[in-house]
XYZ file of C-alpha atoms in Angstrom:
713
model
C 212.568 199.153 211.490
C 215.114 197.860 209.034
C 216.889 200.413 206.832
C 217.591 199.532 203.200
C 219.628 201.716 200.801
C 218.601 201.497 197.126
C 221.638 201.368 194.818
C 221.407 202.720 191.291
C 223.495 202.282 188.167
C 225.961 205.136 188.311
C 227.108 204.528 184.751
C 223.856 205.661 183.168
C 221.973 208.943 183.454
C 218.421 208.886 184.825
C 215.757 209.812 182.302
C 215.196 213.279 183.732
C 218.897 214.018 183.846
C 219.090 213.065 180.191
C 216.474 215.713 179.519
C 218.403 218.259 181.575
C 221.522 217.421 179.613
C 219.725 218.205 176.386
C 218.246 221.502 177.625
C 221.317 222.975 179.313
C 224.807 223.812 178.146
C 227.808 222.264 179.880
C 228.324 225.224 182.227
C 224.676 225.339 183.296
C 224.517 221.556 183.697
C 227.522 221.636 186.034
C 225.774 224.215 188.229
C 222.457 222.379 188.242
C 224.001 219.027 189.212
C 226.572 220.406 191.670
C 227.310 218.391 194.809
C 225.792 219.710 198.059
C 228.199 222.295 199.448
C 228.831 226.012 199.196
C 229.005 227.293 195.633
C 229.639 230.610 193.932
C 228.173 230.877 190.442
C 229.648 233.823 188.525
C 227.090 234.306 185.770
C 228.092 236.766 183.065
C 225.585 238.961 181.249
C 223.204 237.026 178.999
C 224.452 233.586 180.082
C 221.131 232.170 181.355
C 221.577 232.382 185.121
C 217.824 232.338 185.771
C 217.579 229.111 183.789
C 220.391 227.587 185.843
C 218.766 228.531 189.180
C 215.374 227.226 188.064
C 216.766 223.869 186.961
C 218.837 223.649 190.150
C 215.699 223.878 192.312
C 213.944 221.331 190.084
C 216.984 219.032 190.308
C 216.990 219.178 194.114
C 213.285 218.352 194.349
C 213.598 215.483 191.873
C 216.450 214.087 193.946
C 214.427 213.859 197.093
C 214.956 217.225 198.769
C 211.716 218.315 200.414
C 210.548 221.707 198.972
C 210.148 223.264 202.442
C 213.839 222.633 203.037
C 214.796 224.887 200.103
C 215.189 228.655 200.479
C 215.204 230.737 197.274
C 216.003 234.434 197.862
C 215.398 236.832 194.991
C 215.150 240.602 194.620
C 211.538 240.606 193.419
C 208.636 238.372 194.372
C 207.726 238.258 190.696
C 211.097 236.675 189.821
C 210.604 234.059 192.523
C 207.065 233.195 191.384
C 208.162 232.828 187.761
C 211.072 230.566 188.732
C 208.869 228.334 190.918
C 206.171 228.162 188.253
C 208.816 226.856 185.864
C 210.051 224.411 188.522
C 206.528 223.045 188.874
C 206.351 222.575 185.106
C 209.692 220.753 185.079
C 209.015 218.459 188.009
C 205.256 217.992 187.914
C 205.369 218.313 191.708
C 202.326 219.693 193.505
C 204.440 220.756 196.485
C 206.655 223.365 194.819
C 204.653 226.122 196.572
C 206.214 224.921 199.838
C 209.600 226.266 198.738
C 210.498 229.306 200.820
C 210.766 231.667 197.860
C 210.656 235.433 197.588
C 212.490 238.599 198.550
C 214.601 238.865 201.683
C 211.851 240.966 203.264
C 209.141 238.424 202.428
C 211.153 235.544 203.879
C 211.998 237.579 207.005
C 208.313 238.398 207.486
C 207.413 234.686 207.291
C 209.851 233.891 210.105
C 208.886 236.883 212.250
C 205.153 236.144 212.069
C 205.940 232.903 213.900
C 208.453 234.190 216.419
C 208.074 237.972 216.866
C 206.915 237.452 220.460
C 210.438 236.270 221.282
C 211.824 239.757 220.639
C 209.023 241.834 222.173
C 206.547 242.156 219.288
C 203.134 240.607 218.900
C 202.719 238.306 215.898
C 200.085 240.670 214.453
C 202.556 243.556 214.066
C 201.864 246.086 211.297
C 204.331 246.862 208.519
C 204.847 250.552 207.786
C 205.107 251.593 204.175
C 207.383 254.515 203.310
C 204.632 257.122 203.787
C 203.650 255.679 207.171
C 207.300 255.626 208.239
C 207.699 259.298 207.297
C 204.605 260.221 209.309
C 206.007 258.273 212.247
C 209.304 260.141 212.033
C 207.415 263.462 211.937
C 205.914 262.565 215.310
C 209.379 261.664 216.589
C 210.750 265.049 215.457
C 208.051 266.769 217.517
C 208.783 264.520 220.495
C 212.470 265.406 220.239
C 211.435 269.091 220.631
C 213.155 270.150 217.430
C 211.785 273.430 216.085
C 212.009 272.877 212.342
C 210.664 276.401 211.732
C 213.430 278.080 213.693
C 216.118 276.393 211.599
C 216.183 274.438 208.372
C 215.956 270.718 209.071
C 215.835 267.647 206.817
C 212.401 266.342 205.934
C 211.218 263.044 207.455
C 211.869 261.023 204.273
C 215.495 262.231 204.196
C 215.956 261.244 207.849
C 214.339 257.901 207.012
C 216.883 257.499 204.190
C 219.781 258.150 206.581
C 218.452 255.646 209.134
C 217.751 253.055 206.430
C 221.228 253.302 204.917
C 222.787 252.938 208.374
C 220.682 249.855 209.082
C 221.413 248.105 205.800
C 225.139 248.795 205.816
C 225.585 248.173 209.548
C 227.196 251.593 209.960
C 226.701 254.127 212.772
C 224.461 257.041 211.819
C 227.276 259.538 212.348
C 229.432 257.664 209.792
C 226.592 257.706 207.253
C 226.100 261.448 207.714
C 229.806 262.226 207.298
C 230.106 259.995 204.225
C 226.844 260.692 202.358
C 225.207 263.743 203.949
C 228.071 266.013 205.112
C 225.848 269.106 205.018
C 223.848 267.612 207.923
C 226.905 267.034 210.144
C 225.977 269.864 212.581
C 222.608 268.114 213.089
C 224.066 264.664 213.878
C 223.038 264.653 217.551
C 219.451 265.658 216.717
C 219.155 262.980 214.014
C 220.522 260.298 216.381
C 217.996 261.388 219.041
C 215.160 261.079 216.512
C 216.375 257.585 215.580
C 216.317 256.464 219.244
C 212.764 257.756 219.680
C 211.727 256.189 216.346
C 213.019 252.737 217.334
C 211.368 252.869 220.766
C 208.026 254.083 219.439
C 207.845 251.324 216.817
C 208.215 248.652 219.474
C 205.647 250.373 221.723
C 203.138 250.519 218.859
C 203.883 246.994 217.568
C 204.931 248.182 214.111
C 207.947 247.568 211.875
C 209.219 249.323 208.784
C 210.743 247.373 205.889
C 214.272 247.574 207.286
C 213.040 246.251 210.636
C 211.990 243.006 208.981
C 215.647 242.270 208.196
C 217.080 243.797 211.384
C 214.681 241.894 213.613
C 215.089 238.551 211.877
C 218.858 238.906 212.275
C 218.344 239.852 215.925
C 216.054 236.820 216.361
C 218.628 234.437 214.892
C 221.431 235.840 217.051
C 219.578 236.195 220.359
C 217.369 233.087 220.260
C 219.609 230.070 219.856
C 216.783 227.538 219.635
C 215.038 229.467 216.835
C 218.317 229.881 214.995
C 218.941 226.130 215.254
C 215.438 225.406 213.958
C 215.884 227.336 210.699
C 219.554 226.483 210.242
C 218.467 222.845 210.291
C 215.385 223.373 208.110
C 217.099 225.116 205.190
C 219.152 222.303 203.810
C 219.695 224.193 200.533
C 219.853 227.981 200.142
C 219.973 229.716 196.763
C 220.442 233.488 196.334
C 219.869 235.297 193.038
C 221.627 238.572 192.111
C 223.993 238.114 195.021
C 226.182 241.008 193.867
C 223.319 243.371 194.819
C 222.969 242.212 198.427
C 223.843 244.555 201.274
C 225.754 243.619 204.391
C 222.628 242.878 206.437
C 221.214 240.500 203.807
C 224.522 238.637 203.500
C 224.731 238.257 207.296
C 221.227 236.736 207.420
C 222.133 234.200 204.720
C 225.314 233.268 206.579
C 223.338 232.723 209.792
C 220.810 230.469 208.050
C 223.526 228.491 206.246
C 225.644 227.867 209.320
C 224.737 224.163 209.726
C 224.524 222.678 206.211
C 226.568 225.336 204.362
C 224.772 224.308 201.173
C 224.442 227.903 200.031
C 224.628 228.600 196.303
C 224.931 232.282 195.459
C 224.491 233.370 191.860
C 225.512 236.732 190.481
C 228.009 238.716 188.469
C 230.653 240.747 190.211
C 231.050 242.712 186.947
C 227.463 243.940 187.333
C 227.728 245.168 190.923
C 226.584 248.790 190.403
C 224.400 249.723 193.374
C 226.879 250.719 196.085
C 225.115 254.102 196.317
C 222.046 252.418 197.783
C 223.953 250.108 200.140
C 224.869 247.085 197.987
C 228.128 245.581 199.244
C 230.534 244.477 196.499
C 232.633 242.542 199.004
C 229.746 240.127 199.632
C 230.357 238.374 196.319
C 234.033 239.229 195.938
C 234.967 237.812 199.359
C 232.494 234.906 199.353
C 235.358 232.391 198.878
C 236.989 233.787 202.048
C 233.849 233.208 204.104
C 233.297 229.799 202.512
C 236.781 228.411 201.743
C 235.265 225.092 200.694
C 233.064 226.756 198.058
C 233.154 225.493 194.481
C 233.464 228.187 191.813
C 231.358 227.911 188.664
C 231.350 230.302 185.735
C 228.647 230.861 183.143
C 230.484 232.393 180.186
C 228.396 231.314 177.172
C 226.503 234.422 176.105
C 223.224 234.115 174.183
C 222.573 237.848 173.836
C 225.312 239.756 172.039
C 227.470 239.493 168.947
C 231.171 238.511 169.229
C 232.152 242.100 168.407
C 230.161 243.583 171.305
C 231.442 240.931 173.715
C 235.017 241.549 172.572
C 234.755 245.167 173.704
C 232.948 244.201 176.927
C 235.510 241.546 177.882
C 238.461 243.832 177.261
C 236.899 246.751 179.111
C 236.050 244.904 182.314
C 239.461 243.201 182.334
C 240.951 246.500 183.545
C 239.315 246.068 186.963
C 241.653 244.701 189.621
C 238.915 243.325 191.905
C 237.018 240.737 189.900
C 236.545 237.103 189.041
C 238.124 236.941 185.575
C 235.873 235.560 182.867
C 235.634 235.620 179.102
C 232.155 235.774 177.629
C 231.815 233.776 174.418
C 229.086 234.512 171.906
C 226.670 231.926 170.595
C 225.608 234.393 167.921
C 227.516 234.559 164.675
C 229.473 237.627 163.728
C 227.643 240.298 161.739
C 230.902 242.046 160.793
C 229.600 245.105 162.608
C 231.941 246.486 165.248
C 230.737 248.798 168.023
C 230.842 252.342 166.671
C 232.579 255.235 168.407
C 230.958 258.390 167.083
C 232.612 261.750 167.916
C 230.167 264.590 167.246
C 231.026 268.232 166.750
C 228.683 269.365 169.542
C 225.645 268.377 171.545
C 223.220 269.261 168.745
C 225.005 267.031 166.269
C 225.050 264.182 168.801
C 221.262 264.428 169.147
C 220.810 264.737 165.382
C 222.970 261.670 164.739
C 221.127 259.514 167.271
C 217.724 260.559 165.926
C 218.798 260.044 162.281
C 220.307 256.628 162.934
C 217.224 255.526 164.893
C 214.998 256.406 161.941
C 217.335 254.473 159.631
C 217.212 251.412 161.892
C 213.437 251.603 161.894
C 213.454 251.663 158.097
C 215.733 248.610 158.204
C 213.064 246.711 160.118
C 214.041 247.217 163.767
C 211.069 248.335 165.878
C 211.533 251.338 168.154
C 210.729 248.991 171.019
C 213.984 247.171 170.230
C 216.121 250.315 170.464
C 217.378 252.079 173.590
C 219.360 255.211 174.323
C 221.329 255.083 177.582
C 223.143 257.712 179.616
C 225.112 257.985 182.856
C 223.081 260.851 184.298
C 219.527 261.909 183.576
C 220.380 265.445 182.467
C 222.437 264.013 179.577
C 219.154 263.376 177.775
C 217.943 267.019 177.651
C 218.938 267.817 174.095
C 218.016 264.388 172.799
C 214.492 264.560 174.235
C 213.985 267.858 172.463
C 215.387 266.503 169.177
C 213.143 263.423 169.353
C 210.187 265.698 169.952
C 211.040 267.833 166.929
C 211.231 264.725 164.736
C 208.079 263.216 166.181
C 209.885 260.079 167.390
C 207.823 258.654 170.298
C 209.724 257.565 173.383
C 209.383 256.492 176.975
C 211.650 257.251 179.896
C 212.475 254.065 181.780
C 211.960 255.877 185.070
C 208.522 257.013 183.929
C 209.196 260.749 184.113
C 210.688 262.839 181.317
C 213.400 265.332 182.181
C 211.285 268.489 182.087
C 208.504 266.860 184.112
C 210.591 266.161 187.226
C 209.698 268.119 190.345
C 213.037 269.917 190.682
C 213.008 270.972 187.029
C 209.433 272.275 187.370
C 210.441 274.185 190.507
C 213.241 276.048 188.773
C 211.189 276.690 185.630
C 208.465 278.175 187.873
C 210.930 280.779 189.205
C 211.789 281.754 185.645
C 208.121 281.947 184.662
C 207.176 284.455 187.357
C 210.013 286.716 186.239
C 208.785 286.655 182.640
C 205.086 286.725 183.549
C 204.366 288.038 187.068
C 200.693 287.040 186.745
C 201.444 283.294 186.343
C 199.347 281.823 189.166
C 200.538 278.204 188.979
C 204.198 279.211 189.004
C 203.780 281.689 191.885
C 201.984 279.187 194.101
C 204.574 276.505 193.381
C 207.556 278.620 194.452
C 205.740 280.274 197.375
C 204.951 276.911 198.948
C 208.662 276.065 198.948
C 209.261 278.869 201.485
C 209.288 277.310 205.002
C 205.995 277.961 206.784
C 204.050 278.973 203.684
C 201.046 276.790 202.934
C 198.124 276.982 200.547
C 196.331 279.763 202.432
C 199.366 282.062 202.538
C 200.277 281.320 198.923
C 196.734 282.230 197.833
C 196.813 285.441 199.876
C 200.172 286.519 198.469
C 199.136 285.824 194.893
C 195.860 287.754 195.342
C 197.920 290.701 196.564
C 200.149 290.479 193.481
C 197.120 290.425 191.201
C 195.352 293.218 193.079
C 198.280 295.638 193.287
C 199.783 294.773 189.932
C 198.942 296.393 186.604
C 195.812 295.431 184.766
C 196.261 293.611 181.450
C 195.117 296.687 179.472
C 197.737 298.783 181.270
C 200.405 296.599 179.774
C 199.209 297.046 176.216
C 202.107 297.334 173.814
C 202.350 299.938 171.129
C 203.151 297.934 167.961
C 205.171 300.833 166.646
C 207.482 300.687 169.636
C 208.363 297.044 169.070
C 210.413 295.089 171.547
C 211.424 298.113 173.595
C 207.830 298.730 174.651
C 207.322 295.044 175.418
C 210.406 294.948 177.603
C 209.338 298.110 179.410
C 205.896 296.651 180.101
C 207.423 293.430 181.428
C 209.805 295.324 183.684
C 206.933 297.460 184.980
C 204.917 294.349 185.796
C 207.884 292.701 187.490
C 208.608 295.789 189.609
C 205.001 295.974 190.818
C 205.005 292.225 191.612
C 208.176 292.624 193.706
C 206.650 295.553 195.573
C 203.644 293.393 196.352
C 205.860 290.547 197.587
C 207.742 292.930 199.909
C 204.469 294.306 201.269
C 202.510 291.103 201.918
C 204.979 289.037 203.795
C 202.822 289.390 206.928
C 204.116 287.418 209.876
C 206.740 285.898 207.551
C 208.194 289.256 206.547
C 210.814 289.259 209.291
C 211.804 285.604 208.888
C 215.105 284.780 207.241
C 213.579 282.349 204.683
C 211.180 285.049 203.468
C 213.934 287.661 203.303
C 216.085 285.243 201.296
C 213.149 284.542 198.991
C 212.691 288.277 198.307
C 216.425 288.768 197.704
C 216.429 285.918 195.184
C 213.484 287.415 193.284
C 215.257 290.785 193.198
C 218.394 289.173 191.771
C 216.439 287.197 189.178
C 214.520 290.248 188.011
C 217.490 292.660 187.956
C 218.387 294.132 184.606
C 221.691 292.240 184.668
C 220.117 288.793 185.132
C 216.493 288.864 183.941
C 217.346 287.776 180.379
C 220.066 285.307 181.255
C 218.331 281.962 181.987
C 221.595 280.163 182.683
C 222.636 282.748 185.276
C 219.145 282.678 186.779
C 219.320 278.907 187.267
C 222.714 279.342 188.935
C 221.268 281.989 191.288
C 218.291 279.811 192.205
C 220.651 276.973 193.159
C 223.057 279.103 195.187
C 220.356 281.109 196.977
C 218.570 278.368 198.822
C 217.326 275.807 196.339
C 220.380 273.571 196.611
C 219.822 273.485 200.366
C 216.116 272.840 199.783
C 216.960 269.775 197.666
C 219.342 268.448 200.314
C 216.658 268.743 202.967
C 213.890 267.195 200.890
C 215.410 264.506 198.664
C 217.722 261.569 199.287
C 219.132 261.915 195.762
C 219.795 265.631 196.133
C 223.226 265.438 194.475
C 221.783 263.890 191.301
C 219.074 266.586 191.165
C 221.658 269.338 191.580
C 223.624 267.775 188.730
C 220.449 267.824 186.590
C 219.969 271.534 187.218
C 223.570 272.367 186.395
C 223.034 270.498 183.139
C 219.873 272.526 182.527
C 221.857 275.707 183.185
C 224.470 274.668 180.619
C 221.711 273.927 178.112
C 220.109 277.340 178.717
C 223.273 279.191 177.610
C 222.166 278.888 173.975
C 219.122 281.166 174.533
C 219.367 284.934 174.402
C 216.418 285.583 176.727
C 214.524 283.766 179.454
C 211.302 284.250 177.511
C 212.841 282.526 174.477
C 214.020 279.635 176.655
C 210.617 279.089 178.255
C 208.759 279.506 174.979
C 210.910 276.842 173.321
C 210.133 274.369 176.092
C 206.417 275.094 175.958
C 206.240 274.880 172.162
C 208.109 271.592 172.092
C 205.673 270.176 174.613
C 202.795 271.341 172.432
C 204.354 269.736 169.339
C 204.781 266.408 171.109
C 201.291 266.144 172.561
C 199.414 268.123 169.876
C 198.044 270.444 172.554
C 199.559 272.719 175.211
C 200.861 270.956 178.303
C 201.752 272.553 181.663
C 205.364 272.733 182.711
C 204.470 273.462 186.323
C 201.295 271.429 186.697
C 200.624 267.734 186.875
C 202.953 265.154 185.412
C 202.261 264.169 181.818
C 201.776 260.551 180.888
C 202.452 259.739 177.230
C 200.411 257.268 175.251
C 201.219 255.168 172.208
C 201.534 251.474 171.485
C 204.312 249.573 173.204
C 206.087 248.706 169.948
C 206.075 252.352 168.881
C 208.122 253.696 171.774
C 211.866 254.188 171.865
C 213.369 253.651 175.333
C 215.468 256.312 177.055
C 217.065 255.124 180.261
C 219.888 255.622 182.701
C 222.305 252.698 182.798
C 221.281 251.833 186.372
C 217.663 251.420 185.312
C 218.638 249.340 182.269
C 220.207 246.502 184.257
C 218.587 243.191 183.415
C 217.156 244.467 180.107
C 218.297 244.103 176.492
C 217.730 245.666 173.071
C 218.801 244.931 169.505
C 220.422 248.362 169.149
C 221.827 250.503 171.963
C 223.126 254.083 171.908
C 225.279 255.204 174.840
C 225.453 259.002 174.683
C 227.878 261.357 176.426
C 230.563 258.653 176.449
C 233.100 261.346 177.318
C 235.720 261.771 180.018
C 234.144 263.664 182.918
C 230.683 262.437 181.978
C 231.217 258.694 182.079
C 232.867 258.085 184.484
C 231.278 260.963 186.353
C 233.594 263.273 188.308
C 231.351 262.938 191.362
C 231.733 259.178 191.454
C 235.520 259.372 191.232
C 235.759 261.192 194.517
C 235.239 257.933 196.396
C 237.605 254.970 196.875
C 237.147 252.147 194.374
C 234.500 254.145 192.515
C 236.372 254.011 189.179
C 235.999 250.234 189.210
C 232.289 250.533 189.962
C 231.963 253.044 187.110
C 233.686 250.552 184.788
C 231.225 247.890 185.937
C 228.415 250.308 185.103
C 229.957 250.826 181.660
C 230.124 247.035 181.253
C 226.425 246.763 182.107
C 225.635 249.420 179.484
C 227.441 247.795 176.560
C 226.209 244.283 177.404
C 222.584 245.440 177.007
C 223.151 245.473 173.213
C 222.360 242.402 171.142
C 223.428 243.433 167.632
C 224.459 247.085 167.371
C 226.229 249.422 169.762
C 226.921 253.146 169.283
C 229.121 255.151 171.676
C 228.712 258.890 171.090
C 230.080 262.067 172.634
C 230.289 265.776 171.668
C 233.751 267.192 171.018
C 232.668 270.655 172.169
C 230.234 271.617 174.886
C 229.270 274.672 176.916
C 229.591 274.003 180.630
C 227.660 275.393 183.585
C 230.037 278.369 183.801
C 229.296 279.234 180.129
C 232.782 278.153 179.025
C 233.374 276.181 175.824
C 235.104 272.916 176.717
C 236.926 270.451 174.457
C 236.006 266.885 175.411
C 237.883 263.604 175.151
C 236.354 260.162 174.730
C 235.798 258.209 177.929
C 238.813 256.414 179.371
C 236.696 253.265 179.130
C 236.949 253.570 175.333
C 240.547 254.661 174.967
C 241.890 251.969 177.299
C 240.687 249.344 174.778
C 242.554 248.600 171.537
C 241.160 250.601 168.617
C 240.743 247.383 166.626
C 237.740 246.521 168.815
C 235.613 249.430 167.581
C 235.057 251.484 164.468
C 235.269 255.265 164.422
C 232.512 257.013 162.483
C 233.325 260.418 161.017
C 230.150 262.461 160.699
C 229.400 264.811 157.839
C 226.429 267.118 157.668
C 224.048 266.601 154.755
C 224.468 269.509 152.354
C 221.455 271.760 151.982
C 220.193 272.506 148.491
C 220.715 276.146 149.374
C 224.407 275.516 149.997
C 225.083 274.545 146.387
C 226.389 277.182 143.941
C 223.662 278.831 141.893
C 223.826 277.967 138.211
C 222.758 280.581 135.656
C 223.090 279.263 132.120
C 226.546 277.770 131.856
C 228.053 279.987 134.541
C 228.356 279.121 138.226
C 228.175 281.856 140.847
C 228.860 281.528 144.539
C 227.250 284.049 146.862
C 229.099 284.780 150.073
C 228.249 287.058 152.966
């Protein structure tokens, strides 16, 4: 067969390329038409990276690359489907579905279904979801002969989190425990034994968890040379989206697949690498040129989202990071002569009042609530604001789906406080009882029945109106004393156990005359007398939850009594939903039309989103960056990247607020400074707003005739 090479006129652009040239800017066009070789595309915020990737795939197909020889790795299957749908529209090709597109796990599963037999699995293996994996680990704990009742031991999902982090970062379990879970260090040998049993059992039962999909495909590519050669040859072009969020394992798989052609194009933004806490490896993108010395570097710096003023602050801020690919985002938008605002507030209440007031003004100016977001570094920073929004009837959604006071750990602590104030509160009692190791529904019901039976009857607690508060307090104390006596008496087989004894001691401390009307102190006692340990054993994000509760304790310092504190929370809930809502029951789901809801979100959860107006609250030193994050190497630079992500979410208006004075967890008044991420930038890049309180009509001097009188206390 004779081979003939068709030559084309290189001086003119093909028709389709002419269209591409019209629909892409110069930076995007360079990426889309790049020559086949390794490429790093550093795509700044709002620069159209998704558009560039989509057109790149279309360009490859239109230039004769078979779709099945293209691998497109994304972080959601939805993103992949949307990109390929657009590719089909651009090319008119009916074969776009043959592109290997999807998440790393989806692609790994496709390969393993064909070749799992090669590594000891049947091709019909089952995939464990997180609940199944936890159940599996529970069985492994039993097999390891670990008596979790004799000593406190992490729950299966926490152990699963430790194993998962070790797998995805390619670190030994002992290193993960020392670095992220130091309170479990004495249990290292037991956790390693559980992991060994867990891995063996999965293979015996022909099942894999989500991490196994990546681990086993890597193992397949390393151990089976012929299979590795097959896929290394097949994937002539590899594209990876959001490369800055990949972990070590994902990067290693890409490198293995790209070993023959080396036509791997990774797209991401080193300045938006903010997920180290869940295993993302910043060095993957930062050191890509070291692993691929021949790689071409492309930058997308034309920003379609934000005003020049917002980008000016963003560019200057991120420039302080040493480890980065320098870039300068340029705005397409015209200037609105509106600089980012730095807004010092006298205290937390004024911060909340300012944000709420300005949001209402923006709404009057024609900006829908849906186009406004309030961001924060940590979830507990939103406590006061949520309450202020409720008071003003401003509807909102929490990006995570759960409002602050509806989270499990907040409900737990509030339940302790409720039983002290009202010893006949059934929901609260059963919630805290079931947190005691070994206590289930049956025991909780029995204990509560004993409290009700031995406690005073409602008519015995009748208050003499003439006696006022003194009689009320006496009645409450009497009820609390009888409830404690009941708790001491009904411990049953648990009475001698250390967890039960600790539980009783905590209740005694909470109900003592010294502490019973000090909600802040009570929250501190709950944390230090077992609940902090409970969080560590039950939640992967224990540290964040502990931080939330310390924030709640600081907030509670403004209330004179525990009853007042709880009543305020309950009444605010009633005001928001027009009917009473439980603080210890089921989670509440808010309604309302989508365009009527303000968004409250942590910065991490805001990545990839945008709003016309953004408020970043608690922009203070010690809050953002967080002191916890600064305990680790290179964490200040990651915190600055997180800050960069926050301010680049804003299209038109940006407000950075912080309270000058706050009451901390130890009930001390603290003077706060603005975040270093503000002060390290020239003051010309932002505008300082000085707040003044609107004068009340009652503050004005009283006028009688022609005379003015001022009345002072």
